């Protein structure tokens, strides 16, 4: 039997994986949804997939750095 901590960790990983899948589906339907991209990047950051985070940041930069929302999101992802 697994220790409780490992069971909880696996549940968390499962939830994170589900969240990423859900956000990726939204991304397909609405690729210009900056709030979704920000949430997706944060989920990838938590999962340790920094390559995906960087790729999403590149996508967000394509929106144009003249928009405050873009700047705000990019600043949040740097933390």
Coordinates of N, CA and C in Angstrom, one line a residue:
X1 N 0.8 -1.2 0.0 CA 0.0 0.0 0.0 C 0.9 1.2 0.0
X2 N 0.4 2.3 -0.7 CA 1.1 3.5 -0.7 C 0.9 4.4 0.5
X3 N 1.9 5.1 0.9 CA 1.7 6.0 2.0 C 0.7 7.1 1.6
X4 N 0.0 7.7 2.6 CA -1.0 8.7 2.3 C -0.4 9.9 1.5
X5 N 0.8 10.3 1.8 CA 1.4 11.4 1.1 C 1.6 11.1 -0.4
X6 N 1.9 9.9 -0.8 CA 2.1 9.5 -2.2 C 0.7 9.5 -2.9
X7 N -0.3 9.0 -2.1 CA -1.7 8.9 -2.7 C -2.1 10.4 -3.0
X8 N -2.0 11.3 -2.0 CA -2.4 12.6 -2.2 C -1.6 13.3 -3.4
X9 N -0.3 13.0 -3.5 CA 0.5 13.6 -4.5 C 0.0 13.1 -5.9
X10 N -0.3 11.8 -6.0 CA -0.8 11.3 -7.2 C -2.2 11.9 -7.6
X11 N -3.0 12.1 -6.6 CA -4.3 12.8 -6.9 C -4.0 14.2 -7.4
X12 N -3.1 14.9 -6.8 CA -2.8 16.3 -7.2 C -2.2 16.3 -8.7
X13 N -1.4 15.3 -9.0 CA -0.8 15.2 -10.3 C -2.0 14.9 -11.3
X14 N -2.9 14.1 -10.9 CA -4.0 13.7 -11.8 C -4.9 15.0 -12.0
X15 N -5.1 15.8 -11.0 CA -5.9 17.0 -11.2 C -5.2 18.0 -12.1
X16 N -3.9 18.1 -11.9 CA -3.1 19.0 -12.7 C -3.1 18.6 -14.2
X17 N -3.0 17.3 -14.4 CA -3.0 16.7 -15.7 C -4.4 17.0 -16.4
X18 N -5.5 16.8 -15.6 CA -6.8 17.1 -16.1 C -7.0 18.6 -16.4
X19 N -6.5 19.4 -15.5 CA -6.5 20.9 -15.8 C -5.8 21.3 -17.1
X20 N -4.6 20.7 -17.3 CA -3.9 21.0 -18.5 C -4.6 20.5 -19.7
X21 N -5.2 19.4 -19.7 CA -6.0 18.8 -20.8 C -7.2 19.8 -21.1
X22 N -7.9 20.2 -20.1 CA -9.0 21.1 -20.2 C -8.6 22.4 -20.8
X23 N -7.5 23.0 -20.3 CA -7.0 24.3 -20.8 C -6.5 24.1 -22.3
X24 N -6.0 23.0 -22.6 CA -5.5 22.8 -24.0 C -6.7 22.7 -24.9
X25 N -7.8 22.1 -24.5 CA -9.0 22.1 -25.3 C -9.6 23.5 -25.5
X26 N -9.6 24.3 -24.5 CA -10.0 25.7 -24.6 C -9.1 26.4 -25.6
X27 N -7.8 26.2 -25.5 CA -6.8 26.8 -26.4 C -7.1 26.5 -27.9
X28 N -7.5 25.3 -28.1 CA -7.9 24.9 -29.5 C -9.1 25.7 -30.0
X29 N -10.1 25.8 -29.1 CA -11.3 26.5 -29.5 C -11.2 28.0 -29.5
X30 N -10.3 28.6 -28.7 CA -10.1 30.0 -28.6 C -8.7 30.4 -28.3
X31 N -7.9 30.3 -29.4 CA -6.4 30.5 -29.2 C -6.0 31.9 -28.8
X32 N -7.0 32.9 -28.9 CA -6.7 34.2 -28.5 C -7.1 34.6 -27.0
X33 N -7.5 33.5 -26.3 CA -8.0 33.7 -24.9 C -6.7 33.8 -24.0
X34 N -6.3 35.0 -23.7 CA -5.1 35.3 -23.0 C -5.2 34.8 -21.5
X35 N -6.4 34.8 -21.0 CA -6.6 34.4 -19.6 C -6.4 32.8 -19.5
X36 N -6.9 32.1 -20.5 CA -6.7 30.7 -20.6 C -5.2 30.4 -20.8
X37 N -4.6 31.1 -21.7 CA -3.1 30.8 -21.9 C -2.3 31.1 -20.6
X38 N -2.7 32.1 -19.9 CA -2.0 32.4 -18.6 C -2.2 31.2 -17.6
X39 N -3.4 30.8 -17.5 CA -3.7 29.6 -16.6 C -3.0 28.4 -17.1
X40 N -3.0 28.1 -18.4 CA -2.3 27.0 -18.9 C -0.8 27.0 -18.6
X41 N -0.2 28.2 -18.8 CA 1.2 28.4 -18.6 C 1.5 28.2 -17.1
X42 N 0.7 28.7 -16.2 CA 0.9 28.4 -14.8 C 0.8 27.0 -14.4
X43 N -0.1 26.3 -15.0 CA -0.3 24.8 -14.8 C 1.0 24.1 -15.3
X44 N 1.5 24.5 -16.4 CA 2.7 23.8 -16.9 C 3.9 24.2 -16.0
X45 N 3.9 25.4 -15.5 CA 5.0 25.8 -14.6 C 5.0 24.9 -13.3
X46 N 3.8 24.7 -12.8 CA 3.7 23.9 -11.6 C 4.1 22.4 -11.9
X47 N 3.8 22.0 -13.1 CA 4.1 20.6 -13.5 C 5.6 20.5 -13.8
X48 N 6.3 21.6 -13.9 CA 7.8 21.6 -14.2 C 8.1 21.6 -15.7
X49 N 7.1 21.8 -16.5 CA 7.3 21.8 -18.0 C 7.6 23.2 -18.4
X50 N 8.8 23.6 -18.2 CA 9.2 25.0 -18.5 C 9.3 25.3 -20.0
X51 N 9.5 24.3 -20.8 CA 9.5 24.5 -22.2 C 8.1 24.9 -22.7
X52 N 7.1 24.3 -22.2 CA 5.7 24.7 -22.6 C 5.4 26.1 -22.1
X53 N 5.9 26.4 -20.9 CA 5.7 27.8 -20.4 C 6.3 28.8 -21.4
X54 N 7.5 28.6 -21.8 CA 8.2 29.5 -22.7 C 7.5 29.6 -24.0
X55 N 7.0 28.4 -24.5 CA 6.3 28.4 -25.8 C 5.0 29.3 -25.7
X56 N 4.3 29.2 -24.6 CA 3.1 30.0 -24.4 C 3.4 31.4 -24.3
X57 N 4.5 31.7 -23.6 CA 5.0 33.2 -23.5 C 5.2 33.7 -24.9
X58 N 5.8 32.9 -25.7 CA 6.0 33.4 -27.1 C 4.7 33.7 -27.8
X59 N 3.7 32.8 -27.6 CA 2.4 33.0 -28.2 C 1.8 34.3 -27.6
X60 N 1.9 34.5 -26.3 CA 1.3 35.7 -25.7 C 2.0 37.0 -26.3
X61 N 3.3 36.9 -26.5 CA 4.0 38.1 -27.0 C 3.5 38.5 -28.4
X62 N 3.0 37.5 -29.1 CA 2.5 37.8 -30.5 C 1.2 38.6 -30.4
X63 N 0.6 38.7 -29.3 CA -0.6 39.6 -29.1 C -0.2 41.0 -29.2
X64 N 1.0 41.3 -28.9 CA 1.5 42.7 -28.9 C 1.8 43.2 -27.5
X65 N 3.0 43.7 -27.3 CA 3.4 44.2 -26.0 C 2.7 45.6 -25.7
X66 N 1.9 46.1 -26.6 CA 1.3 47.4 -26.4 C 0.1 47.3 -25.5
X67 N -0.4 46.1 -25.3 CA -1.6 45.9 -24.5 C -1.2 45.6 -23.0
X68 N -1.8 46.3 -22.1 CA -1.5 46.2 -20.7 C -1.7 44.8 -20.2
X69 N -2.8 44.1 -20.7 CA -3.1 42.8 -20.3 C -2.0 41.8 -20.6
X70 N -1.4 42.0 -21.8 CA -0.3 41.1 -22.2 C 0.9 41.3 -21.3
X71 N 1.2 42.6 -21.0 CA 2.3 42.9 -20.1 C 2.1 42.3 -18.7
X72 N 0.9 42.5 -18.2 CA 0.5 41.9 -16.9 C 0.7 40.4 -16.8
X73 N 0.2 39.7 -17.9 CA 0.3 38.3 -17.9 C 1.7 37.8 -18.0
X74 N 2.5 38.4 -18.8 CA 3.9 38.1 -18.9 C 4.7 38.3 -17.6
X75 N 4.3 39.4 -16.9 CA 4.9 39.7 -15.6 C 4.6 38.6 -14.6
X76 N 3.3 38.2 -14.6 CA 2.9 37.1 -13.7 C 3.6 35.8 -13.9
X77 N 3.9 35.5 -15.2 CA 4.5 34.3 -15.5 C 6.0 34.3 -15.2
X78 N 6.6 35.5 -15.0 CA 8.0 35.6 -14.6 C 8.2 35.3 -13.1
X79 N 7.2 35.3 -12.3 CA 7.3 35.1 -10.9 C 7.5 33.7 -10.5

